[in-house]
Each structure stands twice: as C-alpha cells, then as structure tokens.
PDB file of C-alpha atoms and ligand atoms in Angstrom:
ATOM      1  CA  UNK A   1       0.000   0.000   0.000  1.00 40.00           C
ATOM      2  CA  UNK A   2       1.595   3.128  -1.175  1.00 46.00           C
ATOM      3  CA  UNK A   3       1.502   5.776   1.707  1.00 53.00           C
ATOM      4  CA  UNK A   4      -0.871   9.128  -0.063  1.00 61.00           C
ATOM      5  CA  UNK A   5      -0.599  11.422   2.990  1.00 79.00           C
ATOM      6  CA  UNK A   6       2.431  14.211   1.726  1.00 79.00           C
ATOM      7  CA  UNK A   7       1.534  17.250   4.215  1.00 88.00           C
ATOM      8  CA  UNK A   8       3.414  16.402   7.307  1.00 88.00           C
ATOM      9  CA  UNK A   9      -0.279  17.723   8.875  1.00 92.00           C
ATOM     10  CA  UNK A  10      -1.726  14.759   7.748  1.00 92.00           C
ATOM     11  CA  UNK A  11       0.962  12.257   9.113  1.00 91.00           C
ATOM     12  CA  UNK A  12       0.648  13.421  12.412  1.00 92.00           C
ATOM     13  CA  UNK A  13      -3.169  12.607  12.260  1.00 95.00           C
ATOM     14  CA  UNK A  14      -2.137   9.661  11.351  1.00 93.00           C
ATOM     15  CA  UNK A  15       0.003   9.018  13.727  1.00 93.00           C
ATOM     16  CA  UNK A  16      -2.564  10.659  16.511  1.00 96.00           C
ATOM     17  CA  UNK A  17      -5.185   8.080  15.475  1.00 96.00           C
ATOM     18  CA  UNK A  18      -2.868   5.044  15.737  1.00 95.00           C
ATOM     19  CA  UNK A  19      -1.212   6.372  19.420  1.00 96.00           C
ATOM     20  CA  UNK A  20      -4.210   7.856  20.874  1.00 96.00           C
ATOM     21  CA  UNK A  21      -6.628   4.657  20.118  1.00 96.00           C
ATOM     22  CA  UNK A  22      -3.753   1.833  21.553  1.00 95.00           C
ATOM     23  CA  UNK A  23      -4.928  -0.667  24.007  1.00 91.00           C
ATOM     24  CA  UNK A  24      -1.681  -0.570  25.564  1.00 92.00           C
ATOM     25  CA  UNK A  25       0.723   2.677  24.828  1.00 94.00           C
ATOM     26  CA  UNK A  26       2.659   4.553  26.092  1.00 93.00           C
ATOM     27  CA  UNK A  27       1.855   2.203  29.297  1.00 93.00           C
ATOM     28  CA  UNK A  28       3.808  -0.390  27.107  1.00 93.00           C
ATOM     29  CA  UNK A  29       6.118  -0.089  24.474  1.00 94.00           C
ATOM     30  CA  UNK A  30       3.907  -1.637  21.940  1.00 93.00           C
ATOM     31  CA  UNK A  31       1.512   0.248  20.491  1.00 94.00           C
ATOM     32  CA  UNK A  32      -0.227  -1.856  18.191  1.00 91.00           C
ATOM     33  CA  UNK A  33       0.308  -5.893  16.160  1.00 88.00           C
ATOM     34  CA  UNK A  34      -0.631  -6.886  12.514  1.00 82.00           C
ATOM     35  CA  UNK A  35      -0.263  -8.776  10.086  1.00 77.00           C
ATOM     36  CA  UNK A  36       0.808  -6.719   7.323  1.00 75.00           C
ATOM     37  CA  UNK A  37       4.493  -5.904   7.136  1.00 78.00           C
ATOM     38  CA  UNK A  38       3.582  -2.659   5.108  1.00 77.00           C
ATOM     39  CA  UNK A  39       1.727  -1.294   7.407  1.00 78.00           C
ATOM     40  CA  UNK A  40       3.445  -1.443   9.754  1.00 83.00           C
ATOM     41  CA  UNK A  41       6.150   0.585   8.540  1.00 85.00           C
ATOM     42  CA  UNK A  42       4.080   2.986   7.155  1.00 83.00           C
ATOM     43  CA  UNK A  43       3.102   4.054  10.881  1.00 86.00           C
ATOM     44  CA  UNK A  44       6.954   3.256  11.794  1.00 89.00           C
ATOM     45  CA  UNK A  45       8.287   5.719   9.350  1.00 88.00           C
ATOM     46  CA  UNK A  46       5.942   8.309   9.915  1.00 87.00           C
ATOM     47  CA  UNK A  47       6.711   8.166  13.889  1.00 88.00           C
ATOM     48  CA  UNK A  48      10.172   7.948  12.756  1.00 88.00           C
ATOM     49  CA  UNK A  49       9.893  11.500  10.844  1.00 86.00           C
ATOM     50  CA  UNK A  50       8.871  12.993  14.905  1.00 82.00           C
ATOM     51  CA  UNK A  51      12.063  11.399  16.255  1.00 83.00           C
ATOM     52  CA  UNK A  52      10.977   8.479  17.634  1.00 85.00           C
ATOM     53  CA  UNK A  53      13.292   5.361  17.332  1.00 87.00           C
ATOM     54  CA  UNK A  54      10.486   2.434  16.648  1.00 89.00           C
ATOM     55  CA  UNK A  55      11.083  -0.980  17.111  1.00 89.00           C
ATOM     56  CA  UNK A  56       9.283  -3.671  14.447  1.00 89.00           C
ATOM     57  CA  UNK A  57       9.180  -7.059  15.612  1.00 86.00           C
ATOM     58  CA  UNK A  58       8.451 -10.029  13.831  1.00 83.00           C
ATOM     59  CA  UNK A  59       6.549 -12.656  16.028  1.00 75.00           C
ATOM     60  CA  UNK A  60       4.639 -15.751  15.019  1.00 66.00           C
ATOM     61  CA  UNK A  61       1.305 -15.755  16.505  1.00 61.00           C
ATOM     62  CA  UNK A  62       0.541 -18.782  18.012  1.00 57.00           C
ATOM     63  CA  UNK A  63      -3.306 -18.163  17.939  1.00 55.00           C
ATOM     64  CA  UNK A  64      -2.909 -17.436  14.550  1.00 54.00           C
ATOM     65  CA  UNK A  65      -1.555 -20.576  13.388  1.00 60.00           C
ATOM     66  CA  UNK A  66       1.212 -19.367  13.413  1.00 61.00           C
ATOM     67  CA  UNK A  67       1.142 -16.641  10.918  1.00 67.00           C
ATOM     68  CA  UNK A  68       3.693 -13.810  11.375  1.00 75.00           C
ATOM     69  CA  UNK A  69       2.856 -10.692  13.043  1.00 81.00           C
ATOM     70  CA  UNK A  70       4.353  -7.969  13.211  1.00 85.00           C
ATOM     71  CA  UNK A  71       4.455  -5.436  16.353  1.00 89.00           C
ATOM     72  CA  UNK A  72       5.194  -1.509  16.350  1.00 91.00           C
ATOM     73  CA  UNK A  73       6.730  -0.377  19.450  1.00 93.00           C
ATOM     74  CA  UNK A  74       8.522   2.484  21.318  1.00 93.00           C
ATOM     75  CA  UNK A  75      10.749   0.702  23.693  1.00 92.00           C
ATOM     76  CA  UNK A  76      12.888   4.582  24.708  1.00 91.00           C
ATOM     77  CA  UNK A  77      11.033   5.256  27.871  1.00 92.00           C
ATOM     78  CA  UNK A  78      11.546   9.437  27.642  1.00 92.00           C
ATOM     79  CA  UNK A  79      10.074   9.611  23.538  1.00 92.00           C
ATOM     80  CA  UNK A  80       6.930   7.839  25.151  1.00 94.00           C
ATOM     81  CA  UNK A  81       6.465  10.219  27.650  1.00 94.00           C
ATOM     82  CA  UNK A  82       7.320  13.513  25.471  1.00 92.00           C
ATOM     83  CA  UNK A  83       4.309  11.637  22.854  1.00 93.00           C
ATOM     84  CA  UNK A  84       1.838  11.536  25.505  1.00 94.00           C
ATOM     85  CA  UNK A  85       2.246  14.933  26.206  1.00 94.00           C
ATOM     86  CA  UNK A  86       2.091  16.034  22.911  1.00 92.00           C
ATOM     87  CA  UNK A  87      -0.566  14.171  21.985  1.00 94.00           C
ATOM     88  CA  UNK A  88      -1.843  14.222  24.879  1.00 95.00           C
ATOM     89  CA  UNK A  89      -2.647  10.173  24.892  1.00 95.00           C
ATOM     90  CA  UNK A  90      -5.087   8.746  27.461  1.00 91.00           C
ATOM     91  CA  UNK A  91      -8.467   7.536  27.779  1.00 91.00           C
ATOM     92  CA  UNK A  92      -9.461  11.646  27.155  1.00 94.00           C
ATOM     93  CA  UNK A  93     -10.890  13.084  24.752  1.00 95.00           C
ATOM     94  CA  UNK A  94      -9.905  13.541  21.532  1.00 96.00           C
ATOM     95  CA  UNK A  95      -7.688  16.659  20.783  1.00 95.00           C
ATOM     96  CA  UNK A  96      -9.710  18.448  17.767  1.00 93.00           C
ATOM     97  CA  UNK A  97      -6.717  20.615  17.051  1.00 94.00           C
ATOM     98  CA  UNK A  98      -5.002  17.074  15.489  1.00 94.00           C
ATOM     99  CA  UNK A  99      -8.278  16.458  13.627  1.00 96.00           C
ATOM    100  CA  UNK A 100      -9.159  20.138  12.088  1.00 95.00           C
ATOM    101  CA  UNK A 101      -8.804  20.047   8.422  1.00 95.00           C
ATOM    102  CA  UNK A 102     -10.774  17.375   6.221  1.00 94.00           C
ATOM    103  CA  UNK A 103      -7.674  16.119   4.782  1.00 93.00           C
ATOM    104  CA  UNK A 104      -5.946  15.144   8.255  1.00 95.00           C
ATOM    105  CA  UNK A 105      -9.784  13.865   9.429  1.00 96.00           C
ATOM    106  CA  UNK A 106      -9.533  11.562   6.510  1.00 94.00           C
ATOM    107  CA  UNK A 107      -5.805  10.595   7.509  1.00 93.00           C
ATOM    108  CA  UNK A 108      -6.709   9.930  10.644  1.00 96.00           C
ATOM    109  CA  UNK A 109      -9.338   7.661   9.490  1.00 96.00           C
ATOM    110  CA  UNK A 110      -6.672   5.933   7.683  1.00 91.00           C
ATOM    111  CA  UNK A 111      -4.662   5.506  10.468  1.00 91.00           C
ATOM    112  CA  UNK A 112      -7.679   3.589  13.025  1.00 93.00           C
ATOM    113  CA  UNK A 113      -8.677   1.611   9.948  1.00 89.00           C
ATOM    114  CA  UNK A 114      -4.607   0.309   9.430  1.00 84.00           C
ATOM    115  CA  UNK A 115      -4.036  -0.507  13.014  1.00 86.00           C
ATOM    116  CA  UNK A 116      -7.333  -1.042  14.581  1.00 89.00           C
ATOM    117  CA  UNK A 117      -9.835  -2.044  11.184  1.00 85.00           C
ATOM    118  CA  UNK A 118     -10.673  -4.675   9.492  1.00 80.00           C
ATOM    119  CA  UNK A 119     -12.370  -5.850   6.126  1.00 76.00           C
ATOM    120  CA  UNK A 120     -13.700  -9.310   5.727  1.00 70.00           C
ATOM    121  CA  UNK A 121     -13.161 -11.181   2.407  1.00 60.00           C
ATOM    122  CA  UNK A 122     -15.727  -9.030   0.166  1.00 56.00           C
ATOM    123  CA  UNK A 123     -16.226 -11.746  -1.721  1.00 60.00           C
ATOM    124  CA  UNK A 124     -18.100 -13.337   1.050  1.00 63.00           C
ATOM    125  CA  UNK A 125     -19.909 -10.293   2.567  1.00 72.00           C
ATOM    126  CA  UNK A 126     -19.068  -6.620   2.890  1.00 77.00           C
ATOM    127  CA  UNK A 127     -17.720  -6.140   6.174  1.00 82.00           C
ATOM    128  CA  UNK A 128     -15.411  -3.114   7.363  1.00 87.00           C
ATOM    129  CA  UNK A 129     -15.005  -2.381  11.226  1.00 89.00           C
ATOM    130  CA  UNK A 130     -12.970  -0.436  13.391  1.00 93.00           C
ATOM    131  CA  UNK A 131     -12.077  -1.275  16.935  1.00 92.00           C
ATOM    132  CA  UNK A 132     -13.017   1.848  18.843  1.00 94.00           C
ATOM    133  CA  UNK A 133     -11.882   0.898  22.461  1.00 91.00           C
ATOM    134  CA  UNK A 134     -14.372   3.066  24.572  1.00 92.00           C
ATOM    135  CA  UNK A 135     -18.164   4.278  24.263  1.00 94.00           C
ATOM    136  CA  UNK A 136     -16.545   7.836  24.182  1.00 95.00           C
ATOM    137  CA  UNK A 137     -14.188   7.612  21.351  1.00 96.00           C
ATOM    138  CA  UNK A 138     -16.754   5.049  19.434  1.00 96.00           C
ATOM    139  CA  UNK A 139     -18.972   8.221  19.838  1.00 97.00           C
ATOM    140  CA  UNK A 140     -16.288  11.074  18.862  1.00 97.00           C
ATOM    141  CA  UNK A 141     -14.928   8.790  15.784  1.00 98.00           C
ATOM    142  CA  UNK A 142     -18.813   8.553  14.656  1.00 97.00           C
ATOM    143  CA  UNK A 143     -19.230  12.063  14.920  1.00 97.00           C
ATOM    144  CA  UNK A 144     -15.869  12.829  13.033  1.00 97.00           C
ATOM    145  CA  UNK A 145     -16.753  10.056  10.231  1.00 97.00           C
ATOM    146  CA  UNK A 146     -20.106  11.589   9.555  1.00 96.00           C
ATOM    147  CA  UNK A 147     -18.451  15.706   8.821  1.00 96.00           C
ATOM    148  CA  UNK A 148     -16.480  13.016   6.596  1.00 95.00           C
ATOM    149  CA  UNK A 149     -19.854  11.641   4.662  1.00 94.00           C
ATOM    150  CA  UNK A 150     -19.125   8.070   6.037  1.00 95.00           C
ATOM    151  CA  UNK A 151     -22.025   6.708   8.607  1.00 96.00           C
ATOM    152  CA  UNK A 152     -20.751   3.899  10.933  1.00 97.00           C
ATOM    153  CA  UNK A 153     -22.953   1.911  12.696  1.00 96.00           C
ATOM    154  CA  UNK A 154     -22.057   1.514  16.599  1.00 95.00           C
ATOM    155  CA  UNK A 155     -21.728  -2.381  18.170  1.00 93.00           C
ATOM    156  CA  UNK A 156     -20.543  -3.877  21.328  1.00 90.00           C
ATOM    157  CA  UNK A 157     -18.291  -7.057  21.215  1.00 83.00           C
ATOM    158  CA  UNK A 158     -16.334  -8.440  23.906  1.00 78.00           C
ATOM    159  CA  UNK A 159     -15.681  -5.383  26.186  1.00 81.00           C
ATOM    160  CA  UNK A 160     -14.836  -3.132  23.092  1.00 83.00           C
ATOM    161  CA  UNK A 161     -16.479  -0.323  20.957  1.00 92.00           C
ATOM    162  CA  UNK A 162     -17.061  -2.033  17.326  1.00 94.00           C
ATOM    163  CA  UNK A 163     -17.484   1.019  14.665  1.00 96.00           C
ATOM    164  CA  UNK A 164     -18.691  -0.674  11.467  1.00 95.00           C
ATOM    165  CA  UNK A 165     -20.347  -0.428   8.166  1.00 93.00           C
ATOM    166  CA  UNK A 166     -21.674  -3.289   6.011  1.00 89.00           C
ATOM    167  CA  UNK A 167     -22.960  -1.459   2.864  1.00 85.00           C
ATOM    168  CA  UNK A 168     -20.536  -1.958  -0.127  1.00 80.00           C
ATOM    169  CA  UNK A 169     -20.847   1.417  -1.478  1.00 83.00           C
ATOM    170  CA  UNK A 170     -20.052   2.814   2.554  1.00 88.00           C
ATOM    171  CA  UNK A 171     -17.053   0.494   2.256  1.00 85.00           C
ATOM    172  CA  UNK A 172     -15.891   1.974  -0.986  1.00 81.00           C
ATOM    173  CA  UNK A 173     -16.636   5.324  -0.008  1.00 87.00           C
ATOM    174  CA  UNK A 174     -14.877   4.662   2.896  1.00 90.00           C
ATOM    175  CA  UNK A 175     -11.568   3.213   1.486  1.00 84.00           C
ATOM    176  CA  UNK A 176     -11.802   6.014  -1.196  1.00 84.00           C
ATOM    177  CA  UNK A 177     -11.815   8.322   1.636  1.00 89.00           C
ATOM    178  CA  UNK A 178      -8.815   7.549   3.330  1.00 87.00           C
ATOM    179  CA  UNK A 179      -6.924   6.622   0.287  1.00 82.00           C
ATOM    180  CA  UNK A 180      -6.960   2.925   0.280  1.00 74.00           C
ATOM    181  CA  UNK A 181      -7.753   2.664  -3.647  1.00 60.00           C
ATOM    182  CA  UNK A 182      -6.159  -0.175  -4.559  1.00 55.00           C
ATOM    183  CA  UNK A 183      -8.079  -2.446  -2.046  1.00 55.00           C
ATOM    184  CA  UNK A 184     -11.034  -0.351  -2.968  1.00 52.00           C
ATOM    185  CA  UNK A 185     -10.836  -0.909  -6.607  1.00 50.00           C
ATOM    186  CA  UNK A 186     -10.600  -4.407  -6.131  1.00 58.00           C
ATOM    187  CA  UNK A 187     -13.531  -4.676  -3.975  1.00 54.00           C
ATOM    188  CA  UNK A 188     -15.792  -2.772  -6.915  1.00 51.00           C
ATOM    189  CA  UNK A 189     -13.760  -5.236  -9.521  1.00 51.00           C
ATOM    190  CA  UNK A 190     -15.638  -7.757  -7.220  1.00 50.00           C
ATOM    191  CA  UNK A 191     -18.630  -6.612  -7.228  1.00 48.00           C
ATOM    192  CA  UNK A 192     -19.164  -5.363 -10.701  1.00 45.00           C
ATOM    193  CA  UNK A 193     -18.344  -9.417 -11.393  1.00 44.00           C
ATOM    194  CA  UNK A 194     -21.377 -10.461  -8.839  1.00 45.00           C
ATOM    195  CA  UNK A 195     -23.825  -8.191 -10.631  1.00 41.00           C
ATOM    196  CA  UNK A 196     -22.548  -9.398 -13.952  1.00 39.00           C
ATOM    197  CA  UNK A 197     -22.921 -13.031 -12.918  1.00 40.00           C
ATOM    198  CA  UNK A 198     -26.463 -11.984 -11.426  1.00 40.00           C
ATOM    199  CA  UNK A 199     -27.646 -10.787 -14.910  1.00 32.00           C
ATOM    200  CA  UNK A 200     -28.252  -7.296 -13.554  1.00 33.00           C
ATOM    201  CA  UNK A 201     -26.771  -4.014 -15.144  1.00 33.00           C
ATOM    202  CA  UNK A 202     -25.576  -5.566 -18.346  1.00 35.00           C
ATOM    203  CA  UNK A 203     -26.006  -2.851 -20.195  1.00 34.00           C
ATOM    204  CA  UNK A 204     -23.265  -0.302 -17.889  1.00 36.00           C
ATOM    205  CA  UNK A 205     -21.012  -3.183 -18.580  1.00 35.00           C
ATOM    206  CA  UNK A 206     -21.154  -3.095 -21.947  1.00 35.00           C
ATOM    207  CA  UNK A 207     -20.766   0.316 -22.115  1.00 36.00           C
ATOM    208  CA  UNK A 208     -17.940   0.010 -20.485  1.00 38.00           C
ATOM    209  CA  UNK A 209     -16.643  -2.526 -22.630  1.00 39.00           C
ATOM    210  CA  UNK A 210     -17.420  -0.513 -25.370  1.00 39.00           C
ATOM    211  CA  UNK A 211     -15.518   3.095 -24.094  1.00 40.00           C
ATOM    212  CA  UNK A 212     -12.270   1.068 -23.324  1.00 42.00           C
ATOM    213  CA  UNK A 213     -12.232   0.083 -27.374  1.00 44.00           C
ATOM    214  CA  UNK A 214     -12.939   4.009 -28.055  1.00 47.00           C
ATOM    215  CA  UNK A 215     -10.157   5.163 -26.188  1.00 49.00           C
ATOM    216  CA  UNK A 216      -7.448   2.708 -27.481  1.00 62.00           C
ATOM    217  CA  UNK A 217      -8.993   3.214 -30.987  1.00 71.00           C
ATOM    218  CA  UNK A 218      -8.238   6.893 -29.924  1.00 74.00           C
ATOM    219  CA  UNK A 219      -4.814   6.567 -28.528  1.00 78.00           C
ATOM    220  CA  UNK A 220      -3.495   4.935 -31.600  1.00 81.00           C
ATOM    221  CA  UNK A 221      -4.648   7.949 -33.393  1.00 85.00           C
ATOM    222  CA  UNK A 222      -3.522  10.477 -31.112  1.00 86.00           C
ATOM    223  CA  UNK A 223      -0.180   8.772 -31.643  1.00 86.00           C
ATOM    224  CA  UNK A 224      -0.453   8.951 -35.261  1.00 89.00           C
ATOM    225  CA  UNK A 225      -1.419  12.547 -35.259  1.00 92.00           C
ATOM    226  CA  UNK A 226       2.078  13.478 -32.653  1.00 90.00           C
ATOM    227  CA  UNK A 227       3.935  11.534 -35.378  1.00 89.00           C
ATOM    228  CA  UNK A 228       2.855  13.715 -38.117  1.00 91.00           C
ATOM    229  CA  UNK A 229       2.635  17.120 -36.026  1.00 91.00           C
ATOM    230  CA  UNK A 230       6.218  16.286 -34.965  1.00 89.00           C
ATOM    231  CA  UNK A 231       7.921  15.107 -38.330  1.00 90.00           C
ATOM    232  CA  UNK A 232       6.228  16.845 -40.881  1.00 90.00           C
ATOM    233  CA  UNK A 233       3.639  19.580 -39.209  1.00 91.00           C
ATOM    234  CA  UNK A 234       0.195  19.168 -39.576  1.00 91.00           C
ATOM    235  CA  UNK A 235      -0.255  21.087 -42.021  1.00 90.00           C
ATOM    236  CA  UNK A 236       1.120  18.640 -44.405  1.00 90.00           C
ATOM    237  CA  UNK A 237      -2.372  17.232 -44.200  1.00 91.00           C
ATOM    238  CA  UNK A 238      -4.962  17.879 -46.412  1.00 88.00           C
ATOM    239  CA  UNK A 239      -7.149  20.713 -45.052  1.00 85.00           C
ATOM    240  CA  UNK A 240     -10.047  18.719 -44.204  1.00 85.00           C
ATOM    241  CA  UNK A 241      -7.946  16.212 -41.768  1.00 92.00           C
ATOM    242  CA  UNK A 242      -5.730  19.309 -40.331  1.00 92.00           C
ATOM    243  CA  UNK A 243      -9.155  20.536 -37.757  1.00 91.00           C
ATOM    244  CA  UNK A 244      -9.960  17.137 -37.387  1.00 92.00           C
ATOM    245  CA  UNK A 245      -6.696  15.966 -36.137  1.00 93.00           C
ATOM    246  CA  UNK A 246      -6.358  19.319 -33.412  1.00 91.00           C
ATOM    247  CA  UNK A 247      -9.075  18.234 -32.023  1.00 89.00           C
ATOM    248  CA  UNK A 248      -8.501  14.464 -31.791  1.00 89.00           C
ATOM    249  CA  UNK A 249      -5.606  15.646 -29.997  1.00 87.00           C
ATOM    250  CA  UNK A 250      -7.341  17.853 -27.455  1.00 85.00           C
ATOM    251  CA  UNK A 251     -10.070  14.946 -26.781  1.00 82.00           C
ATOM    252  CA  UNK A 252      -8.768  11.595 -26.533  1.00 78.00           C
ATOM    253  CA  UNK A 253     -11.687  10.684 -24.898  1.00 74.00           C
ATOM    254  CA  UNK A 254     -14.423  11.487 -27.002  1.00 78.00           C
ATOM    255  CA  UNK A 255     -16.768   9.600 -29.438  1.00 81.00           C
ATOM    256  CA  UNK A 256     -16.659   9.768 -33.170  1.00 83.00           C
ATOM    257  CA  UNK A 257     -20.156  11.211 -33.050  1.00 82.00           C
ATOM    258  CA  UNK A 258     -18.865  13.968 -30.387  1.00 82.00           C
ATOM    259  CA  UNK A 259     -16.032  14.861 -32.919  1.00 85.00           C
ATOM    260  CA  UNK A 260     -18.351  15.184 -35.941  1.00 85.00           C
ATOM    261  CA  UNK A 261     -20.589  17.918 -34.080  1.00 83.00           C
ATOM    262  CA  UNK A 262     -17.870  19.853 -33.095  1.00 83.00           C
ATOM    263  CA  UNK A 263     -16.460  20.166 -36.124  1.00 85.00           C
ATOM    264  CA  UNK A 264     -16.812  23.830 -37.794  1.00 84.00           C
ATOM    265  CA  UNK A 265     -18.944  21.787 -40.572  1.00 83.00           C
ATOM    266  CA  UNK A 266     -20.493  19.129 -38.935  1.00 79.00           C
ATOM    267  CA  UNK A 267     -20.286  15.922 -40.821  1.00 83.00           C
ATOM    268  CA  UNK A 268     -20.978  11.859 -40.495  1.00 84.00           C
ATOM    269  CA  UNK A 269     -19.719   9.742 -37.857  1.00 84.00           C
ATOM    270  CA  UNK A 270     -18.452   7.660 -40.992  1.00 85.00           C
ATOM    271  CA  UNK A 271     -17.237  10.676 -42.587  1.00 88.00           C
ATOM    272  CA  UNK A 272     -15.280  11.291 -39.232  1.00 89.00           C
ATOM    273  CA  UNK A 273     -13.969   7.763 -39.371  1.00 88.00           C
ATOM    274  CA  UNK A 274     -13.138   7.987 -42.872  1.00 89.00           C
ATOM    275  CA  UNK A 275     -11.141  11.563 -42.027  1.00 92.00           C
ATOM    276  CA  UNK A 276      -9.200   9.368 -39.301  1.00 91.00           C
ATOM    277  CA  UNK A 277      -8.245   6.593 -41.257  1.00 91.00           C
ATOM    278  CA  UNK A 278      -6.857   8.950 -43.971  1.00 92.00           C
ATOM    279  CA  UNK A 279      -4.538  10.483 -41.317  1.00 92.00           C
ATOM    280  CA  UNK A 280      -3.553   7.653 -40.276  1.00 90.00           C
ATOM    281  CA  UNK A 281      -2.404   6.426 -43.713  1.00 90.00           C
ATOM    282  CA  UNK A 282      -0.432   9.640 -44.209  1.00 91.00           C
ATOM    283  CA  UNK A 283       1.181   8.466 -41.053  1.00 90.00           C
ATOM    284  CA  UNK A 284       1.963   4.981 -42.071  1.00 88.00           C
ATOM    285  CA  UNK A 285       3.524   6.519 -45.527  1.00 89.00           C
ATOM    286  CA  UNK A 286       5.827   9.010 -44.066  1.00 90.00           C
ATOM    287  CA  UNK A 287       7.016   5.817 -41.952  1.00 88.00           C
ATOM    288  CA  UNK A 288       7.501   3.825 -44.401  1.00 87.00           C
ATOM    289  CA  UNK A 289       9.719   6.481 -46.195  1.00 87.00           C
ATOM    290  CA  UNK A 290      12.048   6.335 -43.490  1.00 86.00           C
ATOM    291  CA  UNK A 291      10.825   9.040 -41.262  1.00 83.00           C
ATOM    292  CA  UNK A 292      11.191   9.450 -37.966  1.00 83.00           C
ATOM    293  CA  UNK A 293       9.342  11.532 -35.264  1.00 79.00           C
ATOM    294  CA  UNK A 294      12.957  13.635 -33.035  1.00 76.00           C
ATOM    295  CA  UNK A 295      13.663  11.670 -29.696  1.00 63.00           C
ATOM    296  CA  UNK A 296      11.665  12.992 -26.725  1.00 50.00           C
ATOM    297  CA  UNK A 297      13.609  13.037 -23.472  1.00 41.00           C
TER     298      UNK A 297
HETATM  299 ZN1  LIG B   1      -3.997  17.359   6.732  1.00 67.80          ZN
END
C-alpha cells in the first residue's frame, strides 16, 4: 500500500489516530500488532519523521496458526512520555486541534482503519469495522466520520467499541476516503463481477466494454497525429484532416459522433472515421519512407 498522505499535517493525524486509540501505549512499548508488514512501517516511518526510534518485531502468533505478526513499538522510555504529552494520549478526549482540516480527518481515518480495522473477504460479505476501544471515542470517531460523509454503525463485542459499516458502497466510499484505492478498486472489480454473474446491469457493462475500445482506438490515433505534427507539421495534411486531427488531440476521450458535431462543418460519424483513417495512412507513408518523429527526453 503506497503511503498518499504528503503534508506532514496529515501524518501526524495519522500518527494521533494510531497512538491515541492503543490498548496498551505509552503504558507499554507496543503500540499496536498486525499482520501486514507494510503497514506497519508505514506508521513506523511516519513516527520515525517525529524522532521516535520504533522498534518492528516479527513474532509468530501462536493463535494465529502461526502466521507472522508484526508489532510496532517504542521501547525509549523518555520519547513515550514527550508523545503523551504532545498528543496528549489517554483515555481523554480527543484533541480536535489534530483532527481540524478534512484532509488530516480523513488521515486519521486511515490511520484507526490500518491498526485497529478490518475488512472481511468481500467476496463473502461486505464487512469493514474499526475497533473503537471506549463508548466515548466510538462516539467522537462517529461524529468525526459523519463531517467526513461516512455513517458507521455503533456495536458492542467483547468489552470493546465495534465502529462498522456493512454497505458496499459505505465500504468503498470509505476506502476512497482515506486513500486505500487499490483495495477499494478491487472490492468494486468484485462486485461489478457479482452483478454481472447476477444478470443485472448488463447494459453499464457493456458500455464500459465498449468506451475502453474508443479510447485505445483513440490513442493509436492520437499517436499517429504526434507523429505527423512532430515530423512533418500538420499542415502537411490535407485541409479537411488538419481541424480534425487538433481536435482528436485535445479529446482523446471522445466519441466519433462527439467529434463530428464539433467540427466547424459538422459531418458523419463515418465521414469522421473515414477523415481518421486517412490520417492515419499519411502516417503509415511518411514511416515507411524512413521518417522518424525527433527523440523525446
Ligand atoms: Zn492534513
């Protein structure tokens, strides 16, 4: 998981979410296990960047069947003490002044969700949860999740505060939120396959289908356009193809039909096609008499 959060505001909301909601720090060294190596040196480095010296260790978790896990700690007695009090860590409140812009709420989001969440296998069921330790933070984390358009739902399992949300698009929204894309890409991937195998929505998939052969249609003629406006100019073309081919570079995206209106006299779809394929032969000519487009850097 590549770490998003550049303003060194948003790491230390980060790094407030993961301190302030520990079971056990700065009581203990450790402040929190997983699983995930990554993760755990995303938080490391980021508590690194205050001046903390952080300690990973690599333990196999016997209740785990034995599957590695890997624990974040602060063993230096004196950097846990000068992080309490600036963070002011404790069973308090939370410190809005850690929390104030949207961008560190949604980093410190991130942060609860990589040391204290959890998602179970979407394929099975949409599940995400956070572990919110008291009533009181459960409460403040709701309250700070909802300014962020996310609406947990509030649950009590064995002695702790369970924040969680089981609607997919929540979940996505969530995981958009606090920058978790790739995971949250592949839990759309998954469920755009359940609605295909379900028969519902065909059509969006189709389209979809259908715009990713526009755009690589387009790309190759975007490329032969550069070639020409780079070798030869573009106004070696023919003075039909020369408007055409400015604005096939200016929207890659579009549809043949969008080109053809906004051309200064509209013509055919297949008239726009036709226009394309033309500039592409000119393209494939020049190449084929030995010229080349100068090297970019
Ligand atoms: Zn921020």
């Amino acid at each position: 998981m590549k770490n998003p959060l550049r303003e060194f505001h948003c790491r230390g909301a980060l790094v407030y979410a993961v301190l302030k909601l520990s079971k056990s720090f700065p009581q203990e060294p450790t402040i929190f296990t997983t699983e995930n190596r990554e993760l755990a040196e995303e938080v490391a480095t980021m508590l690194a960047e205050l001046g903390a010296i952080v300690d990973i260790r690599r333990d196999l978790h016997r209740l785990k069947g034995d599957t590695e896990v890997y624990s974040v700690a602060i063993e230096h007695e004196n950097t846990r003490q000068l992080l309490q009090e600036y963070y002011h860590l404790g069973r308090s409140p939370l410190t809005k002044d850690f929390v104030e812009r949207s961008c560190c709420k949604a980093a410190f989001l991130r942060g609860l969700f990589l040391a204290y969440g959890s998602m179970t296998n979407p394929e099975k069921e949409y599940h995400l949860e956070i572990n919110a330790l008291t009533p009181m933070f459960a409460e403040e984390i709701h309250a700070l999740a909802v300014q962020c358009g996310i609406r947990f739902k509030m649950a009590r399992r064995k002695g702790c505060e369970i924040l969680y949300i089981k609607e997919s698009e929540q979940i996505e929204d969530f995981l958009t939120l606090i920058g978790a894309s790739t995971s949250s890409m592949k839990l759309m991937e998954i469920k755009v396959m359940k609605t295909v195998r379900n028969h519902v929505n065909r059509t969006t998939n189709c389209e979809t289908a259908n715009l990713g052969k526009t755009i690589s249609a387009a790309s190759a003629q975007v490329q032969d356009i550069r070639f020409i406006e780079q070798t030869v100019g573009l106004s070696y073309l023919d003075e039909d193809l020369q408007e055409l081919a400015k604005l096939r570079l200016e929207n890659e995206a579009m549809s043949l039909r969008e080109l053809a209106a906004m051309l200064s006299t509209p013509i055919s779809r297949s008239g726009v096609n036709h226009r394309l394929k033309r500039i592409s032969e000119t393209a494939e000519k020049l190449r084929e008499q030995g010229v080349t487009a100068p090297e970019t850097e």
